[in-house]
Amino acid sequence: MSADFTAVITGASKGIGADLAGRLLARGYRVINLSRGPAEFSHDHLENVSVDLLDSAAVTEAAAAIAARHEVTHVIHNAGLVWPKLVEEAQPSDITGLAQLHLGAALSLVQAALPAMKARRFGRILFNGSRAALGVPTRTAYSASKAGMIGMARTWALELAPHGITVNVVAPGPIQTDNFWGIVPKGSEREAELAKRIPVGRLGTVDDVSNAFLFFCDPASGFVTGQTLYVCGGASVGSMSL
């Protein structure tokens, strides 16, 4: 793998995004991190772009600036927020906010990158979805927007396949990240009980998720598109709640 590939990763400042960024950099990629703050590590081929992904106009501006400087080959929309609320407490603004973050931001980034991808006849578009797309209590806005990712990815897969561009979703279950521990206290009895209910008997790690992304990123994976890969220890097969 060489630096001939340029990956835009949202939320590569920490967690899954940071792990994936590091692994792509080690393979010779250029990586552009879009997040509110810079990545917690540095690399000669890492560029940080500060942007609030909840701000549609700011994302569109950042996407255009990146496309003017780089020939983007991979768009990996990893950033996300949960905003857990019971249905009685959920607000329409929760839905519109997370729709912008999880869907609108991806649309702006992909639209900016598509001319170069189509000219090259190669591209990889990836979403960090969620097992919650299948339904989890307190996830009205989150589940809706993550389910929307799947529909959007399948549509884009059909439209872009003739151009050598694949579109896929990695849908993690409970993964040990700050987002997870923001809902389930780290080291708590609740965390241990949740791990027991997962068929493989443990919580996921960022490595588990990055491994799936790396498969879809690979040029050799060009015959796989429009798919959702649940990286959840089997939780998507049964019922589980946080």
Coordinates of N, CA and C in Angstrom, one line a residue:
M1 N 0.8 -1.2 0.0 CA 0.0 0.0 0.0 C 0.9 1.2 0.0
S2 N 0.5 2.3 -0.7 CA 1.3 3.5 -0.8 C 0.5 4.7 -0.4
A3 N 1.2 5.9 -0.4 CA 0.5 7.1 -0.1 C -0.3 7.6 -1.3
D4 N -0.5 6.7 -2.3 CA -1.4 7.1 -3.4 C -2.8 7.1 -2.9
F5 N -3.1 6.6 -1.7 CA -4.5 6.7 -1.2 C -4.6 7.8 -0.2
T6 N -5.7 8.5 -0.2 CA -6.0 9.5 0.7 C -7.4 9.3 1.4
A7 N -7.4 9.1 2.7 CA -8.6 8.8 3.4 C -9.0 10.0 4.3
V8 N -10.3 10.4 4.1 CA -10.9 11.3 5.0 C -11.6 10.5 6.0
I9 N -11.3 10.8 7.3 CA -12.0 10.0 8.4 C -12.6 11.1 9.4
T10 N -13.9 11.0 9.6 CA -14.5 11.9 10.6 C -14.3 11.3 11.9
G11 N -14.0 12.1 12.9 CA -13.8 11.7 14.3 C -12.6 10.8 14.5
A12 N -11.5 11.1 13.8 CA -10.3 10.3 13.9 C -9.4 10.8 15.1
S13 N -9.9 11.7 15.9 CA -9.1 12.2 17.0 C -9.0 11.2 18.2
K14 N -9.9 10.3 18.3 CA -9.8 9.3 19.4 C -10.7 8.1 19.0
G15 N -10.6 7.1 19.9 CA -11.4 5.9 19.7 C -11.2 5.1 18.5
I16 N -12.3 4.6 17.9 CA -12.2 3.8 16.7 C -11.6 4.6 15.5
G17 N -11.9 5.8 15.4 CA -11.4 6.6 14.3 C -9.9 6.8 14.4
A18 N -9.4 7.0 15.6 CA -7.9 7.2 15.8 C -7.2 5.9 15.5
D19 N -7.8 4.8 16.0 CA -7.2 3.5 15.7 C -7.1 3.2 14.2
L20 N -8.2 3.4 13.5 CA -8.2 3.2 12.1 C -7.2 4.1 11.4
A21 N -7.2 5.4 11.8 CA -6.3 6.3 11.2 C -4.8 5.8 11.3
G22 N -4.5 5.4 12.5 CA -3.1 4.9 12.7 C -2.8 3.7 11.9
R23 N -3.7 2.8 11.7 CA -3.5 1.6 10.9 C -3.4 1.9 9.4
L24 N -4.2 2.9 9.0 CA -4.1 3.3 7.6 C -2.8 4.0 7.3
L25 N -2.4 4.9 8.2 CA -1.1 5.6 8.1 C 0.1 4.6 8.0
A26 N 0.0 3.6 8.8 CA 1.0 2.6 8.8 C 1.1 1.8 7.5
R27 N 0.0 1.8 6.7 CA 0.0 1.2 5.4 C 0.3 2.2 4.3
G28 N 0.7 3.4 4.7 CA 1.1 4.4 3.7 C 0.1 5.3 3.2
Y29 N -1.1 5.3 3.7 CA -2.2 6.3 3.4 C -1.8 7.7 3.8
R30 N -2.4 8.7 3.2 CA -2.5 10.0 3.8 C -3.9 9.9 4.5
V31 N -4.0 10.6 5.6 CA -5.2 10.6 6.4 C -5.6 12.0 6.8
I32 N -6.8 12.4 6.5 CA -7.3 13.7 6.9 C -8.4 13.5 8.0
N33 N -8.1 14.0 9.2 CA -9.1 13.9 10.3 C -10.0 15.1 10.4
L34 N -11.3 14.8 10.3 CA -12.3 15.9 10.5 C -12.9 15.7 11.9
S35 N -12.7 16.7 12.8 CA -13.2 16.6 14.1 C -13.1 18.0 14.7
R36 N -13.8 18.1 15.9 CA -13.7 19.4 16.6 C -12.3 19.7 17.1
G37 N -11.6 18.7 17.5 CA -10.2 18.8 18.0 C -9.3 17.9 17.2
P38 N -8.0 18.2 17.3 CA -7.0 17.4 16.6 C -6.8 16.0 17.2
A39 N -6.2 15.2 16.4 CA -6.0 13.8 16.8 C -5.0 13.8 18.0
E40 N -5.0 12.8 18.8 CA -4.2 12.7 20.0 C -2.8 12.2 19.6
F41 N -2.5 12.1 18.4 CA -1.2 11.7 17.9 C -0.8 12.5 16.7
S42 N 0.4 12.4 16.3 CA 0.9 13.1 15.1 C 1.6 12.2 14.1
H43 N 1.6 12.6 12.8 CA 2.2 11.8 11.8 C 2.4 12.7 10.6
D44 N 3.5 12.4 9.9 CA 3.8 13.3 8.7 C 2.7 13.3 7.7
H45 N 1.9 12.2 7.6 CA 0.9 12.1 6.6 C -0.5 12.3 7.2
L46 N -0.6 12.9 8.4 CA -1.9 13.1 9.0 C -2.1 14.6 9.0
E47 N -3.3 15.0 8.5 CA -3.8 16.4 8.5 C -5.0 16.5 9.4
N48 N -5.1 17.5 10.2 CA -6.3 17.7 11.1 C -7.1 18.9 10.5
V49 N -8.3 18.7 10.3 CA -9.2 19.8 9.9 C -10.3 20.0 11.0
S50 N -10.3 21.1 11.6 CA -11.3 21.4 12.7 C -12.6 21.8 12.1
V51 N -13.7 21.0 12.5 CA -15.0 21.3 12.0 C -16.1 20.7 12.9
D52 N -17.2 21.4 13.0 CA -18.3 20.9 13.8 C -19.2 20.2 12.8
L53 N -19.3 18.9 12.9 CA -20.1 18.1 11.9 C -21.6 18.3 12.0
L54 N -22.0 18.9 13.1 CA -23.4 19.3 13.3 C -23.8 20.5 12.5
D55 N -22.8 21.2 11.9 CA -23.0 22.5 11.2 C -22.8 22.2 9.7
S56 N -24.0 22.1 9.0 CA -24.0 21.7 7.6 C -23.1 22.6 6.7
A57 N -23.2 23.9 6.9 CA -22.5 24.8 6.0 C -21.0 24.6 6.3
A58 N -20.6 24.4 7.5 CA -19.2 24.3 7.8 C -18.6 23.0 7.2
V59 N -19.4 21.9 7.3 CA -19.0 20.7 6.7 C -18.8 20.8 5.2
T60 N -19.8 21.4 4.5 CA -19.7 21.6 3.1 C -18.5 22.4 2.7
E61 N -18.2 23.5 3.4 CA -17.0 24.3 3.2 C -15.7 23.5 3.4
A62 N -15.6 22.8 4.5 CA -14.4 21.9 4.7 C -14.2 20.9 3.6
A63 N -15.3 20.2 3.2 CA -15.3 19.2 2.2 C -14.7 19.7 0.9
A64 N -15.2 20.9 0.5 CA -14.8 21.5 -0.7 C -13.3 21.9 -0.7
A65 N -12.8 22.4 0.5 CA -11.4 22.8 0.6 C -10.5 21.5 0.6
I66 N -11.0 20.4 1.2 CA -10.2 19.2 1.1 C -10.1 18.7 -0.3
A67 N -11.2 18.7 -1.0 CA -11.2 18.2 -2.4 C -10.4 19.0 -3.3
A68 N -10.2 20.3 -3.0 CA -9.4 21.2 -3.8 C -7.9 20.9 -3.6
R69 N -7.5 20.3 -2.4 CA -6.1 20.0 -2.1 C -5.7 18.6 -2.3
H70 N -6.7 17.7 -2.3 CA -6.4 16.3 -2.3 C -7.3 15.5 -3.2
E71 N -6.8 14.4 -3.8 CA -7.6 13.5 -4.5 C -8.0 12.4 -3.6
V72 N -9.2 12.6 -3.0 CA -9.7 11.7 -1.9 C -10.1 10.3 -2.5
T73 N -9.6 9.2 -2.0 CA -10.0 7.9 -2.5 C -10.9 7.2 -1.5
H74 N -10.8 7.5 -0.2 CA -11.6 6.9 0.8 C -12.3 7.9 1.7
V75 N -13.6 7.8 1.8 CA -14.4 8.6 2.8 C -14.9 7.7 3.8
I76 N -14.5 7.9 5.1 CA -14.9 7.0 6.2 C -15.6 7.8 7.2
H77 N -16.9 7.7 7.3 CA -17.7 8.6 8.2 C -17.9 7.8 9.5
N78 N -17.0 8.1 10.4 CA -16.9 7.4 11.7 C -17.5 8.1 12.9
A79 N -17.5 9.5 12.8 CA -17.9 10.3 14.0 C -19.4 10.0 14.3
G80 N -19.7 10.1 15.5 CA -21.1 9.9 15.9 C -21.4 10.3 17.4
L81 N -22.6 10.6 17.6 CA -23.1 10.9 19.0 C -24.4 10.1 19.3
V82 N -24.6 9.8 20.5 CA -25.7 8.9 20.9 C -27.0 9.7 21.3
W83 N -26.9 10.7 22.2 CA -28.0 11.4 22.8 C -29.1 10.5 23.2
P84 N -28.9 9.7 24.2 CA -29.9 8.7 24.7 C -31.0 9.4 25.4
K85 N -32.3 9.0 25.0 CA -33.5 9.5 25.7 C -34.6 8.6 25.5
L86 N -35.4 8.4 26.5 CA -36.7 7.6 26.3 C -37.6 8.4 25.4
V87 N -38.5 7.7 24.8 CA -39.4 8.3 23.8 C -40.2 9.5 24.3
E88 N -40.5 9.4 25.6 CA -41.3 10.6 26.2 C -40.4 11.8 26.2
E89 N -39.1 11.7 26.3 CA -38.2 12.8 26.4 C -37.6 13.3 25.1
A90 N -37.6 12.5 24.1 CA -37.0 12.8 22.8 C -37.7 14.0 22.1
Q91 N -36.9 14.8 21.4 CA -37.3 16.0 20.7 C -37.1 15.8 19.2
P92 N -37.9 16.5 18.4 CA -37.7 16.5 17.0 C -36.3 17.0 16.6
S93 N -35.8 17.9 17.4 CA -34.4 18.5 17.2 C -33.3 17.4 17.4
D94 N -33.6 16.4 18.2 CA -32.6 15.3 18.3 C -32.5 14.6 17.0
I95 N -33.6 14.4 16.3 CA -33.6 13.7 15.1 C -32.9 14.5 14.0
T96 N -33.3 15.8 13.9 CA -32.6 16.6 12.9 C -31.2 16.8 13.1
G97 N -30.8 16.9 14.4 CA -29.3 17.0 14.7 C -28.5 15.8 14.4
L98 N -29.0 14.6 14.8 CA -28.2 13.4 14.5 C -28.4 13.0 13.0
A99 N -29.4 13.4 12.3 CA -29.5 13.2 10.9 C -28.4 14.0 10.2
Q100 N -28.2 15.2 10.6 CA -27.1 16.0 10.0 C -25.8 15.4 10.3
L101 N -25.5 15.0 11.5 CA -24.2 14.4 11.9 C -24.0 13.1 11.2
H102 N -24.9 12.2 11.2 CA -24.7 10.9 10.7 C -25.0 10.7 9.2
L103 N -25.8 11.6 8.7 CA -26.2 11.5 7.2 C -25.8 12.7 6.4
G104 N -26.2 13.8 6.9 CA -25.9 15.1 6.1 C -24.4 15.3 5.9
A105 N -23.6 15.1 7.0 CA -22.2 15.3 6.9 C -21.6 14.4 5.9
A106 N -22.0 13.1 5.9 CA -21.5 12.1 4.9 C -21.8 12.5 3.5
L107 N -23.1 13.0 3.3 CA -23.4 13.5 1.9 C -22.5 14.6 1.4
S108 N -22.3 15.6 2.2 CA -21.4 16.7 1.8 C -20.0 16.2 1.5
L109 N -19.4 15.3 2.3 CA -18.1 14.8 2.1 C -18.0 14.0 0.8
V110 N -19.0 13.1 0.6 CA -19.0 12.3 -0.6 C -19.2 13.1 -1.8
Q111 N -20.1 14.0 -1.8 CA -20.3 14.8 -3.0 C -19.0 15.6 -3.4
A112 N -18.3 16.1 -2.4 CA -17.0 16.7 -2.8 C -16.0 15.8 -3.3
A113 N -15.9 14.6 -2.8 CA -14.9 13.6 -3.2 C -15.2 12.9 -4.5
L114 N -16.5 12.8 -4.9 CA -16.9 12.0 -6.0 C -16.3 12.3 -7.4
P115 N -16.1 13.6 -7.7 CA -15.4 13.8 -9.1 C -14.1 13.1 -9.2
A116 N -13.2 13.2 -8.2 CA -11.9 12.6 -8.2 C -12.1 11.0 -8.2
M117 N -13.0 10.5 -7.4 CA -13.2 9.1 -7.4 C -13.7 8.6 -8.7
K118 N -14.6 9.3 -9.3 CA -15.1 8.8 -10.6 C -14.1 8.9 -11.7
A119 N -13.2 10.0 -11.7 CA -12.2 10.1 -12.7 C -11.2 9.0 -12.5
R120 N -10.9 8.6 -11.3 CA -10.0 7.5 -11.0 C -10.6 6.1 -11.2
R121 N -11.9 6.1 -11.2 CA -12.6 4.8 -11.3 C -12.3 3.9 -10.1
F122 N -12.2 4.6 -9.0 CA -11.9 3.8 -7.7 C -12.3 4.7 -6.6
G123 N -13.0 4.1 -5.6 CA -13.3 4.8 -4.4 C -13.9 3.8 -3.3
R124 N -13.7 4.2 -2.1 CA -14.3 3.5 -1.0 C -15.0 4.4 0.0
I125 N -16.3 4.2 0.1 CA -17.1 5.0 1.0 C -17.6 4.1 2.1
L126 N -17.3 4.5 3.4 CA -17.6 3.6 4.5 C -18.3 4.4 5.6
F127 N -19.3 3.7 6.2 CA -20.0 4.3 7.4 C -19.7 3.5 8.6
N128 N -19.6 4.2 9.7 CA -19.6 3.5 11.0 C -21.0 3.6 11.5
G129 N -21.7 2.5 11.3 CA -23.1 2.4 11.7 C -23.3 1.9 13.1
S130 N -24.2 1.1 13.4 CA -24.4 0.6 14.8 C -25.4 -0.6 14.8
R131 N -25.2 -1.5 15.7 CA -26.1 -2.6 15.9 C -27.5 -2.0 16.4
A132 N -27.4 -0.7 16.9 CA -28.6 0.0 17.4 C -29.6 0.3 16.3
A133 N -29.2 0.2 15.0 CA -30.1 0.3 13.9 C -31.2 -0.7 14.0
L134 N -31.0 -1.8 14.7 CA -32.0 -2.8 14.8 C -32.9 -2.5 16.0
G135 N -32.6 -1.5 16.7 CA -33.5 -1.1 17.9 C -32.8 -1.3 19.2
V136 N -32.7 -0.3 20.0 CA -32.2 -0.3 21.4 C -33.0 0.7 22.2
P137 N -33.5 0.4 23.4 CA -34.2 1.4 24.2 C -33.4 2.7 24.4
T138 N -34.0 3.8 24.4 CA -33.5 5.1 24.6 C -32.8 5.7 23.4
R139 N -32.9 5.1 22.2 CA -32.2 5.5 21.0 C -33.0 6.0 19.9
T140 N -34.1 6.7 20.2 CA -35.0 7.2 19.1 C -34.2 7.8 18.0
A141 N -33.5 8.9 18.2 CA -32.8 9.6 17.2 C -31.6 8.9 16.6
Y142 N -30.9 8.2 17.5 CA -29.7 7.5 17.2 C -30.0 6.3 16.3
S143 N -31.0 5.5 16.7 CA -31.3 4.3 15.9 C -31.9 4.7 14.5
A144 N -32.7 5.8 14.5 CA -33.3 6.2 13.3 C -32.2 6.7 12.3
S145 N -31.2 7.5 12.8 CA -30.2 7.9 11.8 C -29.2 6.8 11.4
K146 N -28.9 5.9 12.3 CA -28.0 4.8 12.0 C -28.7 3.8 11.0
A147 N -30.0 3.6 11.2 CA -30.8 2.8 10.2 C -30.8 3.6 8.8
G148 N -30.9 4.9 8.9 CA -30.8 5.7 7.7 C -29.5 5.5 6.9
M149 N -28.4 5.3 7.6 CA -27.1 5.1 7.0 C -27.2 3.8 6.1
I150 N -27.9 2.8 6.6 CA -27.9 1.6 5.8 C -28.7 1.8 4.5
G151 N -29.8 2.4 4.6 CA -30.6 2.7 3.3 C -29.8 3.6 2.4
M152 N -29.1 4.6 2.9 CA -28.4 5.5 2.1 C -27.2 4.8 1.4
A153 N -26.5 4.0 2.2 CA -25.4 3.3 1.7 C -25.8 2.3 0.6
R154 N -26.9 1.6 0.7 CA -27.4 0.7 -0.3 C -27.7 1.5 -1.6
T155 N -28.3 2.6 -1.5 CA -28.7 3.4 -2.6 C -27.4 3.9 -3.3
W156 N -26.4 4.4 -2.6 CA -25.2 4.9 -3.2 C -24.4 3.7 -3.8
A157 N -24.5 2.6 -3.2 CA -23.8 1.4 -3.8 C -24.3 1.1 -5.2
L158 N -25.6 1.2 -5.4 CA -26.2 0.9 -6.7 C -25.8 2.0 -7.7
E159 N -25.8 3.3 -7.2 CA -25.5 4.4 -8.1 C -24.0 4.4 -8.5
L160 N -23.2 4.0 -7.6 CA -21.7 4.3 -7.8 C -20.9 3.0 -8.3
A161 N -21.6 1.9 -8.2 CA -20.9 0.6 -8.6 C -20.3 0.7 -10.0
P162 N -21.0 1.3 -11.0 CA -20.4 1.4 -12.3 C -19.1 2.2 -12.4
H163 N -18.9 3.0 -11.4 CA -17.7 3.8 -11.4 C -16.5 3.2 -10.5
G164 N -16.7 2.0 -10.1 CA -15.6 1.4 -9.3 C -15.6 1.8 -7.9
I165 N -16.7 2.4 -7.4 CA -16.8 2.9 -6.0 C -17.7 2.0 -5.2
T166 N -17.2 1.5 -4.1 CA -18.0 0.7 -3.2 C -18.5 1.5 -2.0
V167 N -19.6 1.0 -1.5 CA -20.2 1.7 -0.3 C -20.7 0.7 0.7
N168 N -20.1 0.7 1.9 CA -20.5 -0.3 2.9 C -20.6 0.3 4.2
V169 N -21.2 -0.5 5.1 CA -21.4 -0.1 6.5 C -20.8 -1.1 7.5
V170 N -20.1 -0.6 8.4 CA -19.6 -1.4 9.5 C -20.5 -1.1 10.7
A171 N -21.2 -2.0 11.3 CA -22.2 -1.7 12.4 C -21.7 -2.4 13.7
P172 N -21.0 -1.7 14.5 CA -20.5 -2.2 15.8 C -21.6 -2.4 16.8
G173 N -21.4 -3.4 17.7 CA -22.2 -3.5 18.9 C -21.5 -2.8 20.0
P174 N -21.6 -3.2 21.3 CA -21.0 -2.5 22.4 C -19.4 -2.6 22.3
I175 N -18.8 -1.4 22.1 CA -17.4 -1.4 21.9 C -16.8 -0.5 23.0
Q176 N -15.7 -0.9 23.6 CA -15.1 -0.2 24.7 C -14.4 1.1 24.2
T177 N -15.3 2.2 24.2 CA -14.8 3.5 23.8 C -15.4 4.5 24.8
D178 N -15.0 5.8 24.7 CA -15.6 6.8 25.6 C -17.1 6.9 25.4
N179 N -17.6 6.8 24.2 CA -19.0 6.9 23.9 C -19.8 5.8 24.7
F180 N -19.2 4.6 24.7 CA -19.8 3.5 25.5 C -19.8 3.8 27.0
W181 N -18.6 4.2 27.5 CA -18.5 4.4 28.9 C -19.2 5.7 29.4
G182 N -19.6 6.5 28.4 CA -20.4 7.6 28.8 C -21.8 7.2 29.1
I183 N -22.2 6.0 28.8 CA -23.6 5.5 29.0 C -23.5 4.4 30.1
V184 N -22.5 3.5 30.0 CA -22.3 2.4 30.9 C -21.0 2.7 31.7
P185 N -21.1 2.9 33.0 CA -19.9 3.2 33.7 C -18.8 2.2 33.6
K186 N -17.6 2.6 33.4 CA -16.4 1.7 33.2 C -16.2 0.9 34.4
G187 N -16.0 -0.4 34.2 CA -15.8 -1.3 35.3 C -17.0 -1.6 36.2
S188 N -18.1 -1.2 35.8 CA -19.3 -1.4 36.6 C -19.9 -2.8 36.5
E189 N -20.8 -3.1 37.4 CA -21.5 -4.4 37.3 C -22.4 -4.4 36.0
R190 N -22.9 -3.3 35.6 CA -23.7 -3.2 34.4 C -22.9 -3.6 33.2
E191 N -21.6 -3.1 33.1 CA -20.7 -3.4 32.0 C -20.4 -4.9 32.0
A192 N -20.2 -5.5 33.1 CA -19.9 -6.9 33.2 C -21.1 -7.8 32.8
E193 N -22.3 -7.4 33.2 CA -23.5 -8.1 32.9 C -23.8 -8.0 31.4
L194 N -23.5 -6.8 30.8 CA -23.7 -6.7 29.4 C -22.8 -7.6 28.6
A195 N -21.6 -7.7 29.0 CA -20.6 -8.6 28.3 C -21.0 -10.0 28.4
K196 N -21.6 -10.4 29.5 CA -22.1 -11.8 29.6 C -23.2 -12.1 28.7
R197 N -24.0 -11.1 28.3 CA -25.2 -11.3 27.4 C -24.8 -11.4 26.0
I198 N -23.6 -11.0 25.6 CA -23.1 -11.0 24.3 C -22.7 -12.5 24.0
P199 N -23.2 -13.0 22.8 CA -22.9 -14.5 22.6 C -21.4 -14.9 22.7
V200 N -20.5 -14.0 22.3 CA -19.0 -14.4 22.4 C -18.5 -14.1 23.8
G201 N -19.3 -13.6 24.7 CA -18.9 -13.4 26.1 C -18.0 -12.3 26.4
R202 N -17.9 -11.3 25.6 CA -17.1 -10.1 25.9 C -17.5 -8.9 25.1
L203 N -17.1 -7.7 25.5 CA -17.3 -6.5 24.8 C -16.3 -6.4 23.7
G204 N -16.7 -5.6 22.7 CA -15.8 -5.4 21.5 C -14.7 -4.4 21.8
T205 N -13.7 -4.4 21.0 CA -12.5 -3.5 21.1 C -12.5 -2.7 19.8
V206 N -11.7 -1.6 19.8 CA -11.6 -0.8 18.6 C -10.9 -1.6 17.5
D207 N -10.0 -2.5 17.9 CA -9.3 -3.3 16.9 C -10.4 -4.2 16.2
D208 N -11.4 -4.7 16.9 CA -12.4 -5.5 16.2 C -13.1 -4.7 15.1
V209 N -13.3 -3.4 15.3 CA -14.0 -2.6 14.4 C -13.1 -2.2 13.2
S210 N -11.9 -1.8 13.6 CA -10.9 -1.4 12.6 C -10.6 -2.5 11.6
N211 N -10.6 -3.8 12.1 CA -10.3 -4.9 11.2 C -11.4 -5.0 10.1
A212 N -12.6 -4.7 10.5 CA -13.7 -4.7 9.5 C -13.6 -3.6 8.5
F213 N -13.2 -2.4 9.0 CA -13.0 -1.3 8.1 C -11.9 -1.5 7.1
L214 N -10.8 -2.1 7.6 CA -9.7 -2.4 6.7 C -10.0 -3.3 5.6
F215 N -10.9 -4.3 5.9 CA -11.3 -5.2 4.8 C -12.0 -4.4 3.7
F216 N -13.0 -3.5 4.1 CA -13.7 -2.8 3.1 C -12.8 -1.7 2.4
C217 N -11.8 -1.2 3.0 CA -10.9 -0.2 2.4 C -10.0 -0.8 1.3
D218 N -9.8 -2.1 1.4 CA -8.8 -2.7 0.5 C -9.3 -2.7 -0.9
P219 N -8.4 -2.3 -1.9 CA -8.7 -2.4 -3.3 C -9.2 -3.8 -3.7
A220 N -8.7 -4.8 -3.0 CA -9.0 -6.2 -3.4 C -10.5 -6.5 -3.0
S221 N -11.2 -5.6 -2.3 CA -12.6 -5.9 -1.9 C -13.6 -5.2 -2.8
G222 N -13.3 -5.1 -4.0 CA -14.1 -4.4 -4.9 C -15.4 -5.1 -5.4
F223 N -15.5 -6.4 -5.0 CA -16.7 -7.1 -5.4 C -17.8 -7.1 -4.2
V224 N -17.5 -6.3 -3.2 CA -18.4 -6.3 -2.0 C -18.9 -4.8 -1.9
T225 N -20.2 -4.6 -2.1 CA -20.7 -3.3 -1.9 C -22.2 -3.4 -1.5
G226 N -22.6 -2.3 -0.8 CA -24.0 -2.3 -0.3 C -24.3 -3.1 0.9
Q227 N -23.2 -3.5 1.6 CA -23.4 -4.5 2.7 C -23.2 -3.8 4.0
T228 N -23.9 -4.4 5.0 CA -23.7 -4.0 6.4 C -23.1 -5.2 7.2
L229 N -22.0 -4.9 7.8 CA -21.3 -6.0 8.5 C -21.4 -5.7 10.0
Y230 N -22.1 -6.5 10.7 CA -22.3 -6.3 12.2 C -21.1 -6.9 12.9
V231 N -20.4 -6.0 13.6 CA -19.3 -6.4 14.4 C -19.7 -6.2 15.9
C232 N -20.4 -7.3 16.3 CA -21.1 -7.2 17.6 C -21.1 -8.4 18.4
G233 N -20.2 -9.3 18.1 CA -20.1 -10.5 19.0 C -21.4 -11.4 18.9
G234 N -22.2 -11.2 17.9 CA -23.4 -12.0 17.8 C -24.6 -11.3 18.3
A235 N -24.5 -10.1 18.9 CA -25.6 -9.4 19.5 C -26.7 -9.1 18.5
S236 N -26.4 -9.0 17.2 CA -27.4 -8.7 16.2 C -28.3 -9.9 16.0
V237 N -27.9 -11.0 16.4 CA -28.8 -12.2 16.3 C -29.8 -12.4 17.4
G238 N -29.5 -11.8 18.6 CA -30.4 -11.9 19.7 C -30.8 -10.6 20.2
S239 N -31.4 -10.5 21.4 CA -31.9 -9.2 21.9 C -30.9 -8.8 23.0
M240 N -30.7 -7.5 23.1 CA -29.8 -7.0 24.1 C -30.1 -5.5 24.2
S241 N -30.0 -5.0 25.4 CA -30.3 -3.5 25.7 C -29.2 -3.0 26.6
L242 N -28.9 -1.7 26.5 CA -27.9 -1.1 27.3 C -28.6 -0.5 28.5

